[in-house]
Coordinates of C-alpha atoms and ligand atoms in Angstrom, one line a residue:
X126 CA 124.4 85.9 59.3
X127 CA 127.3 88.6 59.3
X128 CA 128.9 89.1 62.6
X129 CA 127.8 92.9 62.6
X130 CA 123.8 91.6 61.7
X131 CA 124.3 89.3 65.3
X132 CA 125.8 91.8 67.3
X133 CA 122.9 93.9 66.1
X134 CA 120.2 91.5 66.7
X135 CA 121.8 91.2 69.9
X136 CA 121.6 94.9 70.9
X137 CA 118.0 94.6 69.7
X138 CA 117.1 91.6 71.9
X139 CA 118.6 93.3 75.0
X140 CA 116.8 96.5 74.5
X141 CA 113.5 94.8 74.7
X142 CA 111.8 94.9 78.3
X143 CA 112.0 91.1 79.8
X144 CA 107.9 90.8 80.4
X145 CA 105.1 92.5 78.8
X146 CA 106.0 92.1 75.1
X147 CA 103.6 90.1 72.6
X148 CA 107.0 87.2 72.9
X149 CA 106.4 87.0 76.9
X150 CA 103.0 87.9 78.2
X151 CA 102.0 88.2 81.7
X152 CA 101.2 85.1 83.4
X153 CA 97.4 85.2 85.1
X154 CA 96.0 81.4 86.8
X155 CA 92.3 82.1 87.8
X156 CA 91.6 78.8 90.1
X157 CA 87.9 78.7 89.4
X158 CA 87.2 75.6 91.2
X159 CA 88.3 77.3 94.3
X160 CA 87.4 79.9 96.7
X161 CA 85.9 80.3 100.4
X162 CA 84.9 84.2 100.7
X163 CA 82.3 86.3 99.3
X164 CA 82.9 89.6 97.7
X165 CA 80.5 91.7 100.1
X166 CA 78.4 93.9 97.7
X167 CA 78.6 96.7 100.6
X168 CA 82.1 97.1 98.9
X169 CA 80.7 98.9 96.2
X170 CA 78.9 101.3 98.9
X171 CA 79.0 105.1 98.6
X172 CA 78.8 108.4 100.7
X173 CA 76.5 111.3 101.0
X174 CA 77.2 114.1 103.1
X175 CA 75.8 117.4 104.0
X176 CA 78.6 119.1 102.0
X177 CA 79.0 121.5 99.0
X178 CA 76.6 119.6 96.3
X179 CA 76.6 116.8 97.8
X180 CA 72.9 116.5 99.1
X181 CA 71.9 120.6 97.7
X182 CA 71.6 119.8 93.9
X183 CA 73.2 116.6 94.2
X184 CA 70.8 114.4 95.8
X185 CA 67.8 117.1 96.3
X186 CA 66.9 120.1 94.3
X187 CA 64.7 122.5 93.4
X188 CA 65.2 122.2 89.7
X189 CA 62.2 121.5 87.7
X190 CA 59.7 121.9 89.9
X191 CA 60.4 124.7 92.3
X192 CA 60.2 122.8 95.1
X193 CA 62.5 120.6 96.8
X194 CA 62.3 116.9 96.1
X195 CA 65.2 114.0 95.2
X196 CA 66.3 113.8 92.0
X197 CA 65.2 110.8 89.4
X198 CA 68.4 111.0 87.3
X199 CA 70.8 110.3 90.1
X200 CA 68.6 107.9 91.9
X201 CA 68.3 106.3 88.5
X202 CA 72.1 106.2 87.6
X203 CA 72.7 104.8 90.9
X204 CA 70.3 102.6 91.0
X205 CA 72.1 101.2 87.4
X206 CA 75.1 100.1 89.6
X207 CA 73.3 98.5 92.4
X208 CA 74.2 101.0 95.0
X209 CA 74.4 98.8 97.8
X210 CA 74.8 101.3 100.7
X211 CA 74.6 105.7 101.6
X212 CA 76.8 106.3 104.0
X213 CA 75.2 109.9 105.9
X214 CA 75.0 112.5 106.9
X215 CA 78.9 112.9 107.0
X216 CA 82.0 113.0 107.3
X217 CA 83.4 115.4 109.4
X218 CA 79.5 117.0 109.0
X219 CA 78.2 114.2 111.3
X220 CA 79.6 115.4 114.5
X221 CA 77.8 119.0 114.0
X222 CA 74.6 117.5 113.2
X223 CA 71.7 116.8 115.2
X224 CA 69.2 114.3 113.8
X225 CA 65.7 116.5 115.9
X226 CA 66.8 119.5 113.4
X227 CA 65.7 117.7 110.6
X228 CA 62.4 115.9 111.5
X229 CA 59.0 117.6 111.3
X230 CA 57.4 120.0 109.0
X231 CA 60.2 121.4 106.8
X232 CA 59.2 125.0 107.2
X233 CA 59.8 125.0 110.8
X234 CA 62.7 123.1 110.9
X235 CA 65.9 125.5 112.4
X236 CA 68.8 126.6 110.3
X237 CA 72.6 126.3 111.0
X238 CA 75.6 127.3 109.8
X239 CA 77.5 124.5 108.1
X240 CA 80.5 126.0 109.5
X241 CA 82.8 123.2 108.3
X242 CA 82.0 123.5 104.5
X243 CA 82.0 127.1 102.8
X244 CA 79.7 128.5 105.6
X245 CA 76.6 128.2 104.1
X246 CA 73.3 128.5 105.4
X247 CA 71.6 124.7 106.0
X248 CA 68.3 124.6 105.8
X249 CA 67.3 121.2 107.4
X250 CA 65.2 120.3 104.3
X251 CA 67.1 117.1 103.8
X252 CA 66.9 115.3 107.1
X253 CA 65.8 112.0 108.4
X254 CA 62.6 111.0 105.9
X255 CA 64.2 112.7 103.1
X256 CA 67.5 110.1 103.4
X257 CA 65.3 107.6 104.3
X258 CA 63.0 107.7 101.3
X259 CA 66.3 108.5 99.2
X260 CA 67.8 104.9 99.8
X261 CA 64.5 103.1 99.1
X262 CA 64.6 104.4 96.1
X263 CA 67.9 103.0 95.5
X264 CA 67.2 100.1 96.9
X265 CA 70.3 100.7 99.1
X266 CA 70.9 100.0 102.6
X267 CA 71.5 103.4 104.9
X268 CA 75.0 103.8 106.9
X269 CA 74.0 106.5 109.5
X270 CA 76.5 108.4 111.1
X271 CA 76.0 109.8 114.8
X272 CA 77.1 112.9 116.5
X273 CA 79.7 111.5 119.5
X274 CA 81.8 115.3 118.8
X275 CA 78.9 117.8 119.6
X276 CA 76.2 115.0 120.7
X277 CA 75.2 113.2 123.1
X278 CA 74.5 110.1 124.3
X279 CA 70.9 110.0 124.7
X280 CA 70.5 112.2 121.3
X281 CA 72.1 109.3 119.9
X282 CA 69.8 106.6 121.3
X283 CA 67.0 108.8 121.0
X284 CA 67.9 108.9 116.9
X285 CA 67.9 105.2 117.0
X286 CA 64.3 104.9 118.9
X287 CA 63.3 107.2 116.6
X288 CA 64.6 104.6 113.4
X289 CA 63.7 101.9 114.5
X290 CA 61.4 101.4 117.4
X291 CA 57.5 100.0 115.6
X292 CA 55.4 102.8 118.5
X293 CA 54.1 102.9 121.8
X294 CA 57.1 105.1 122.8
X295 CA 57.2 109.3 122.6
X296 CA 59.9 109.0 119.9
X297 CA 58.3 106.7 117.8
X298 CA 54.9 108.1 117.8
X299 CA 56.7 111.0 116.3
X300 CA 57.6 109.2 113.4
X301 CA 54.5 108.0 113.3
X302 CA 53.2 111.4 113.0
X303 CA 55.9 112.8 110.9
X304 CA 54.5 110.1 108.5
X305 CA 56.4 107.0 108.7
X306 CA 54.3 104.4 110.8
X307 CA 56.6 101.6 110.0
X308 CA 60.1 101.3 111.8
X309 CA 62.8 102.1 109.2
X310 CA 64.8 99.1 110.7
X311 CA 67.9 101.2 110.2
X312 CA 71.2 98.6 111.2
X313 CA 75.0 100.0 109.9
X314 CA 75.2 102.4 113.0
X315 CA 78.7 104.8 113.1
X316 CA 79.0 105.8 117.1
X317 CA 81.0 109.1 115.5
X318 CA 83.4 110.1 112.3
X319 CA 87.5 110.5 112.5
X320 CA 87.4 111.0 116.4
X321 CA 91.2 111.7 116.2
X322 CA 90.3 115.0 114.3
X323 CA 87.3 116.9 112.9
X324 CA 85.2 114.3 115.6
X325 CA 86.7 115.5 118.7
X326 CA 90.4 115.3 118.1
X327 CA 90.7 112.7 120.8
X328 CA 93.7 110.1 121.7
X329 CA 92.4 106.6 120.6
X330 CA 92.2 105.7 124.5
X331 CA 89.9 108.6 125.3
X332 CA 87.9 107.8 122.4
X333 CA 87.8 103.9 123.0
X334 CA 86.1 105.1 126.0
X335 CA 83.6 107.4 124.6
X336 CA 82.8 104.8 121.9
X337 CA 81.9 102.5 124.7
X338 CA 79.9 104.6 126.9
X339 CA 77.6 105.9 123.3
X340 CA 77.6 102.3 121.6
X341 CA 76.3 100.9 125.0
X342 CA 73.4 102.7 124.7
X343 CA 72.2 101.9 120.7
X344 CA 70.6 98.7 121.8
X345 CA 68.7 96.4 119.9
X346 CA 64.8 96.9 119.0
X347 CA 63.0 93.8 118.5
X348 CA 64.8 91.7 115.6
X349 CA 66.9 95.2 115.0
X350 CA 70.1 94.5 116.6
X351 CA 72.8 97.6 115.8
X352 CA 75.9 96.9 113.7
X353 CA 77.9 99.2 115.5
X354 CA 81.1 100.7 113.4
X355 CA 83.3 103.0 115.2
X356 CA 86.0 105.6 113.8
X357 CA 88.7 103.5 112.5
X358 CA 92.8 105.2 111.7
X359 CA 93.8 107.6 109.3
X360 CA 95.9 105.5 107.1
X361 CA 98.6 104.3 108.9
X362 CA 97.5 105.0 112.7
X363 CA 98.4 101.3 113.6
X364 CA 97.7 102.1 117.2
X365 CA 94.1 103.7 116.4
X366 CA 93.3 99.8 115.2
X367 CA 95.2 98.1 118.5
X368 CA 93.8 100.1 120.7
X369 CA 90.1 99.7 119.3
X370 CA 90.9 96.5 118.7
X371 CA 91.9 95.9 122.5
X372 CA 89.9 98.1 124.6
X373 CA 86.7 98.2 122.6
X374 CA 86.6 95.3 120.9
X375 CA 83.1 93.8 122.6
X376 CA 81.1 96.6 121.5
X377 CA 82.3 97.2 118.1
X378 CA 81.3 95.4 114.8
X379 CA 83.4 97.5 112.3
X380 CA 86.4 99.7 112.5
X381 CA 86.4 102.6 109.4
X382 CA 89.9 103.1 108.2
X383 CA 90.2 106.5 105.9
X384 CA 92.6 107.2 103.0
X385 CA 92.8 109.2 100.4
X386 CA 95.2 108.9 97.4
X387 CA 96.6 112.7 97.5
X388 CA 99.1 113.4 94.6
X389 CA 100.8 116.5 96.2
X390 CA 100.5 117.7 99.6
X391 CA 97.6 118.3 101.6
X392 CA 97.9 122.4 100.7
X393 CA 98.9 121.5 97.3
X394 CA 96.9 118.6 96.2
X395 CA 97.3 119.0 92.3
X396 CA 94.9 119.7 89.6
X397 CA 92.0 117.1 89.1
X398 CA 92.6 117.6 85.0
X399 CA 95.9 119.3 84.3
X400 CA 99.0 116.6 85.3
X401 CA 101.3 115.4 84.1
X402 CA 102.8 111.9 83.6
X403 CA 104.8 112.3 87.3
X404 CA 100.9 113.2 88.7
X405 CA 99.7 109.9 87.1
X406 CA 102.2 107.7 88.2
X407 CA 102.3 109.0 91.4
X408 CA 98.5 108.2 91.7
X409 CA 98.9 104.9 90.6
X410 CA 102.1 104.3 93.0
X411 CA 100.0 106.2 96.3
X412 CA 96.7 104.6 95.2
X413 CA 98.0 101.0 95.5
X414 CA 98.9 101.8 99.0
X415 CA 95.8 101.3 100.3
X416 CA 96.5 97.4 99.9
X417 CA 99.8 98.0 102.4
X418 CA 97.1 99.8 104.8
X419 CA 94.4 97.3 104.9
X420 CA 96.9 94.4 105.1
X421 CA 98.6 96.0 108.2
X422 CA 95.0 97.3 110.1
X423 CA 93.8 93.5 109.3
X424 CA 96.9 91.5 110.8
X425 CA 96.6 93.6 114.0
X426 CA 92.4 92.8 113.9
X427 CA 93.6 89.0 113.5
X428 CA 94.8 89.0 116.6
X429 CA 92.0 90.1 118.4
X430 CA 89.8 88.6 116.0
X431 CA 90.8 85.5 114.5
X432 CA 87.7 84.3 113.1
X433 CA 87.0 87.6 111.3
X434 CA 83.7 88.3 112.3
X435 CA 84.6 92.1 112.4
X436 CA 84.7 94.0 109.6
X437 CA 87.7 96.4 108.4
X438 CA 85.4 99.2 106.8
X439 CA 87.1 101.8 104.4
X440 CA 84.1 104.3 104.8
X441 CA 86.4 107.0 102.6
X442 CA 88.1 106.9 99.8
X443 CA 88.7 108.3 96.7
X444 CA 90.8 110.8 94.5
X445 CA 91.5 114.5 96.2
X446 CA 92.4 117.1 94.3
X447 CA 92.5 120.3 94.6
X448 CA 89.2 122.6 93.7
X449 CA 88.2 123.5 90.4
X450 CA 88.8 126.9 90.1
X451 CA 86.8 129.4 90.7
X452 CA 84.1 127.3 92.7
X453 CA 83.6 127.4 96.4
X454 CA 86.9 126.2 98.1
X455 CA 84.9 124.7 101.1
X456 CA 82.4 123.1 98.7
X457 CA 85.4 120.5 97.2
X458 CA 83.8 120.3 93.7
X459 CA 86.8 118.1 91.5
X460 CA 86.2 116.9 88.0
X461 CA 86.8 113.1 87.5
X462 CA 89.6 111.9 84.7
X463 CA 90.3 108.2 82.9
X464 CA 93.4 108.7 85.9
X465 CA 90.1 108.9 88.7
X466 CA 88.7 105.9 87.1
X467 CA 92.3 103.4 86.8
X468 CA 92.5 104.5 90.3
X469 CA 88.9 103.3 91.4
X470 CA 89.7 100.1 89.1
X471 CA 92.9 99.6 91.3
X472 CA 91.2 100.1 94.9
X473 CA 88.0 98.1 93.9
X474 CA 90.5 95.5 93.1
X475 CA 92.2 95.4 96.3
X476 CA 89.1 95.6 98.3
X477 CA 88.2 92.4 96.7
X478 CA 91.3 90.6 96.8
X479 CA 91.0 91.2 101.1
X480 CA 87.2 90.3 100.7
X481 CA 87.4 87.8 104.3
X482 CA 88.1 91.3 106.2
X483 CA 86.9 94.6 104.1
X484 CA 83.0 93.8 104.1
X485 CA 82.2 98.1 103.0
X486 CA 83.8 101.0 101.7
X487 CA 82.3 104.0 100.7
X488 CA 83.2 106.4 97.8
X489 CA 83.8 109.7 98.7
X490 CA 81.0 111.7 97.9
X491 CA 78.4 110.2 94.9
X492 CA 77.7 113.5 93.8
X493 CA 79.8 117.0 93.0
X494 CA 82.3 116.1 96.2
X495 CA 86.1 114.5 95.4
X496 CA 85.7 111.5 93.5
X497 CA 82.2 111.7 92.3
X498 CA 79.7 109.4 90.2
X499 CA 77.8 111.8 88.8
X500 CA 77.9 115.6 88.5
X501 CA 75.0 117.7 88.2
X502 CA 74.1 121.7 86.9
X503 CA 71.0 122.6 87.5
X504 CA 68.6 119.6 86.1
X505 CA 71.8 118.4 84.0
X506 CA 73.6 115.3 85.0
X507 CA 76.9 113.4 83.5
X508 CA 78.3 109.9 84.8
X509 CA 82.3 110.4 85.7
X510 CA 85.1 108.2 84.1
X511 CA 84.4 106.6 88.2
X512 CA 80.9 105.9 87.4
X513 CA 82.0 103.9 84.4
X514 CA 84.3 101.6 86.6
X515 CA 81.6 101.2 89.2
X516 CA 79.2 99.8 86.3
X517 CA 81.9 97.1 85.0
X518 CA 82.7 96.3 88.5
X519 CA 79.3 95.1 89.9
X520 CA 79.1 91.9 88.6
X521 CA 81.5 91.2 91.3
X522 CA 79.0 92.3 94.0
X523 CA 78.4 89.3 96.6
X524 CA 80.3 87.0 93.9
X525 CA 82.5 84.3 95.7
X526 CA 86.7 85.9 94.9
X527 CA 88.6 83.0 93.1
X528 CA 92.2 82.9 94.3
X529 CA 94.4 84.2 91.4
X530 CA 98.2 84.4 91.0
X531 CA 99.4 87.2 88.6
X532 CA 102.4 88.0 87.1
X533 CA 101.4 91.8 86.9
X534 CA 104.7 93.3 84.9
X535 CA 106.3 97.0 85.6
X536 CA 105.5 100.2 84.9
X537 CA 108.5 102.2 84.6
X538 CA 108.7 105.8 85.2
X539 CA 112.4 107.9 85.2
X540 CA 113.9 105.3 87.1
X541 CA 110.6 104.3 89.6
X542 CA 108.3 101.1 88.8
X543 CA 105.3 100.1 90.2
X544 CA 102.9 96.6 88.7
X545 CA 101.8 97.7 85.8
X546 CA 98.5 95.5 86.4
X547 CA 96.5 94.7 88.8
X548 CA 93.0 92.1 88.4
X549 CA 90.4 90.5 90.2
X550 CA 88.2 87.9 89.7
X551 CA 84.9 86.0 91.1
X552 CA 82.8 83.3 90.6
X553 CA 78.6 84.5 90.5
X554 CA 75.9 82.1 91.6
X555 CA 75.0 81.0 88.1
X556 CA 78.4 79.9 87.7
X557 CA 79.8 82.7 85.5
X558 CA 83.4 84.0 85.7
X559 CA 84.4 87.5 85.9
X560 CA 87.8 88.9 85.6
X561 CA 89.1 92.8 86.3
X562 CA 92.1 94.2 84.8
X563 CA 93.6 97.2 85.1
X564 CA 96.4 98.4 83.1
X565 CA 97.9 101.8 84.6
X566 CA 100.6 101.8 81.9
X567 CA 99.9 105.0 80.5
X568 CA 101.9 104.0 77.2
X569 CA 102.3 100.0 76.8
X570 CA 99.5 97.2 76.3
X571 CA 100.3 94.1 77.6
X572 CA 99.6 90.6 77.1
X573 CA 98.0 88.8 79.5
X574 CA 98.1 85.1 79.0
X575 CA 95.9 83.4 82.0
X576 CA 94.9 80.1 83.0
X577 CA 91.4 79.0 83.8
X578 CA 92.0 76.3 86.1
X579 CA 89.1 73.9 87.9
X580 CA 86.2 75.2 85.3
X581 CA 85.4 74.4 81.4
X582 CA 85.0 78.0 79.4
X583 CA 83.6 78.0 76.0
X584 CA 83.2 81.9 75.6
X585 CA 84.7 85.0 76.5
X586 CA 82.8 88.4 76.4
X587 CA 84.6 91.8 77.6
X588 CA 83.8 95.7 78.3
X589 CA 86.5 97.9 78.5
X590 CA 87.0 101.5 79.4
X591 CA 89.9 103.9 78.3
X592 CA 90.2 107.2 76.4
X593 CA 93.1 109.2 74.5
X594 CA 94.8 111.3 76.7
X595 CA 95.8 110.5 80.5
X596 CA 93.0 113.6 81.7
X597 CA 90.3 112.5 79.2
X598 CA 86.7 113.9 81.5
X599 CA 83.0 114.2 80.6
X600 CA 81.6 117.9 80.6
X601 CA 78.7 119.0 80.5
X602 CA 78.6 119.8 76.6
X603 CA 80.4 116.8 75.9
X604 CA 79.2 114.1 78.3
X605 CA 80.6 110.9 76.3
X606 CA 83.8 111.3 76.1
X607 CA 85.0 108.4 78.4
X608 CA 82.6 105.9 78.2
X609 CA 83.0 101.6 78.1
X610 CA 83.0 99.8 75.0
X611 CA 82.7 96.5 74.1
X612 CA 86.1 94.7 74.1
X613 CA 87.3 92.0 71.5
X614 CA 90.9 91.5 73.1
X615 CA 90.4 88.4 74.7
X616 CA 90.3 84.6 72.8
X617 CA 90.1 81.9 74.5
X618 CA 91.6 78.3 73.3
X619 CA 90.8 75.4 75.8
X620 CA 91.7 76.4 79.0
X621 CA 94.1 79.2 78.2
X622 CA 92.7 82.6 77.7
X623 CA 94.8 85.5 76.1
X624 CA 94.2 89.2 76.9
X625 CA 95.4 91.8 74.9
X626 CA 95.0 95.0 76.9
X627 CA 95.5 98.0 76.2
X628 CA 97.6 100.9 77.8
X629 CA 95.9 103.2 80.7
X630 CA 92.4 100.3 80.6
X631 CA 90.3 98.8 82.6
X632 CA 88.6 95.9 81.8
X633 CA 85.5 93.2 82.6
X634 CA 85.8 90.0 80.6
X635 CA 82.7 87.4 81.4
X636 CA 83.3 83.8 81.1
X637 CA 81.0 81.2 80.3
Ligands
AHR736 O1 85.3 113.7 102.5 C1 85.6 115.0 103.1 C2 86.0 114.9 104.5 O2 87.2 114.2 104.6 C3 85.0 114.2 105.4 O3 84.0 115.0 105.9 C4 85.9 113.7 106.5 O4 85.4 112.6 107.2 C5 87.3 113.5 105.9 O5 88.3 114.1 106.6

């Protein structure tokens, strides 16, 4: 070899990025044979709230039939998934609502103002039965939400009689005669929503004090006893959690932390499907912040807590954008890209790598709100890129989380990098292996090369979902543009199993 042709392979071999390339892929152990916590299936849990479409068209129409009544396509879609909980009625919405509005012949009920989103008239038609039939049908458990901003206490234990109580009491028998003789047995009880702002914009002690005062007073009924969840921080409102944590601590059963991954600025939140490369990687670098967040909230818990018998609850999260143009600004109606569903991919991931603290978290909203599942016009319906990641993901749904150590490579970005790839993985109870990966990269595959240790494999079998362009959507005249397909990256050779995946992916491999 001539000196110039080494000095030129030279140049070459420098240029090349250190990890990532088909000559050094990513390093991935899976210990199999190990593993202590269970990946709580109330992870996977989602959020319906009296807000825009959420529950209007989303959940209940009048499409069809004239009439109100809760719509088959959603309840089917999210029934596909194994929606495991409906958190309700709000939000923000939950501290203007009272429960005795909504009970009772529906052409009597009393209208409001829902003052807090777009000032529309609300009718009351969805109320108590109506979510109560609506998560029997999808075989989900309901997450009620009580009024602690406008309520009071005894409306709030008067709700909870009214759940859960079997009769021989004024509340009860009203149930009874409003057509429900059996107790709903309702349990995941919120004593109010983000108390620090649209709750009451209180200081955590004056809410710690609140929360102890209503929480004392949603006892148990019978076998019912309340799982009591109060309003957890904004992001990083460590002393919300301490305080909680400290002074509350012997009523409380959950905290619910809140966090949204913004790209711009709260006035300025960016366009849900015009961004750029910047928008995506900023999505990808604020989205991972939520594992910072949890780890922080859960070390202070810890201390109060060391056996971790409360849980850290993330009842919002999601992608917020800004509006799609011309709809209703109060309504919040975003469409949902491939970027929506890498960052669902990443969070799901890091909610299951904390599994022995964050038992729930809710979507923000299921239908035609932020990060949606589905979206619906008129008696249309499409499933989001979101959707899509929520259908890979629930194998992992009360699966035990195998310990993994991963090598996850960078994703560079004019002079910024963030891992370029985050997984997960879980052991079901028949024994079969399931592994998450998410690429972010927007333009590199990588080469995962991982280790099955503590468990013989013979076969590997994977579903991917990507797209084309970074803000690939479905519409509603072309609802299959992001969808899975079946993935044939993955070989496995003994124990080692290599993974060849592509840019801007997420992927489900089984192994059996
Ligand atoms: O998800 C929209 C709103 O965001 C919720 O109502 C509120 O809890 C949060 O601030």
């Amino acid at each position: 070899m001539t000196l110039r042709r080494i000095a030129a392979t030279l140049v070459l071999l420098l240029a090349l990025p250190v990890a990532g390339t088909a000559q050094e892929p990513l390093r991935l152990v899976v210990n199999a044979d190990l593993g202590e916590h269970t990946i709580n299936r109330h992870i996977y849990g989602h959020f319906g709230e009296h807000l825009g479409r959420n529950i209007y068209d989303g959940f209940w129409t009048k499409a069809g039939t004239g009439d109100w009544h809760l719509r088959d396509d959603v309840i089917e879609a999210l029934r596909r998934v194994q929606i495991p909980n409906l958190r309700w009625p709000g939000g923000c919405f939950a501290d203007y609502y009272h429960w005795e509005d909504g009970v009772g012949p529906r052409e009597e009920r009393p209208t409001m103002v829902n003052a807090l989103w777009g000032g529309v008239t609300e009718d009351n038609s969805f109320g108590t039965h109506e979510f109560m039939e609506l998560v029997e049908r999808l075989g989900a458990d309901p997450v009620v939400v009580g009024n602690v901003g406008s309520g009071t206490v005894k409306e709030m234990a008067d709700w909870w009689e009214y759940l859960n109580h079997p009769g021989g009491s004024t509340l009860a028998d009203r149930r009874v005669g409003n057509g429900h003789p059996e107790p709903f047995n309702v349990r995941f009880w919120g004593v109010g929503n983000e108390s620090w702002g649209c709750g009451g914009a209180m200081t955590a002690e004056h809410y710690a004090d609140v929360y102890k005062r209503f929480a004392e007073f949603v006892r148990p009924i019978g076998d019912v006893r309340p799982f009591r969840i109060a309003t957890g921080p904004s992001e990083d409102m460590y002393d919300w959690t301490e305080t909680m944590m400290r002074d509350a601590g012997r009523l409380l059963d959950g905290i619910d932390l809140h966090y949204y991954t913004v790209v711009g600025t709260w006035e300025n939140k960016g366009s849900a499907t015009d961004f750029t490369e910047r928008e995506w990687f900023i999505a990808m670098q604020k989205a991972r912040r939520m594992d910072e967040l949890i780890t922080r909230h859960a070390i202070i818990m810890d201390r109060y807590d060391p056996d971790r018998r409360k849980w850290l609850i993330v009842g919002e999260w999601g992608m917020w954008h800004d509006v799609e143009p011309g709809t209703n600004p109060g309504f919040l109606y975003q469409q949902n890209t491939l970027r929506d569903a890498m960052v669902a991919g990443l969070h799901l991931n890091i909610f299951n790598s904390h599994a022995a603290r964050v038992r729930m978290a809710n979507l923000a909203q299921t239908v035609n709100v932020l990060q949606a599942m589905v979206l619906t016009e008129g008696d249309r319906m499409i499933l989001t890129p979101t959707y899509h990641v929520f259908d890979l993901y629930k194998v992992h749904q009360d699966a035990t989380l195998l310990p993994i150590s991963l090598d996850a490579g960078e994703y560079a970005f004019e002079g910024e990098t963030i891992p370029a790839v985050s997984a997960s993985a879980s052991r079901d109870a028949e024994g079969g292996i399931h592994i998450t990966l998410v690429n972010v990269d927007p333009g590199r595959a990588h080469s995962v090369q991982a280790e099955i240790r503590g468990q013989a494999v013979s076969s590997v079998s994977g579903r991917m979902l990507t797209a084309d362009a970074l803000n690939a959507h479905n519409t509603f005249d072309r609802p299959d543009v992001v969808q899975p397909a079946d993935f044939d990256g993955a070989q496995m050779s003994g124990s080692m199993l290599t993974i060849d995946l592509p840019s801007k992916s997420v992927v489900v491999l089984e192994l059996r």
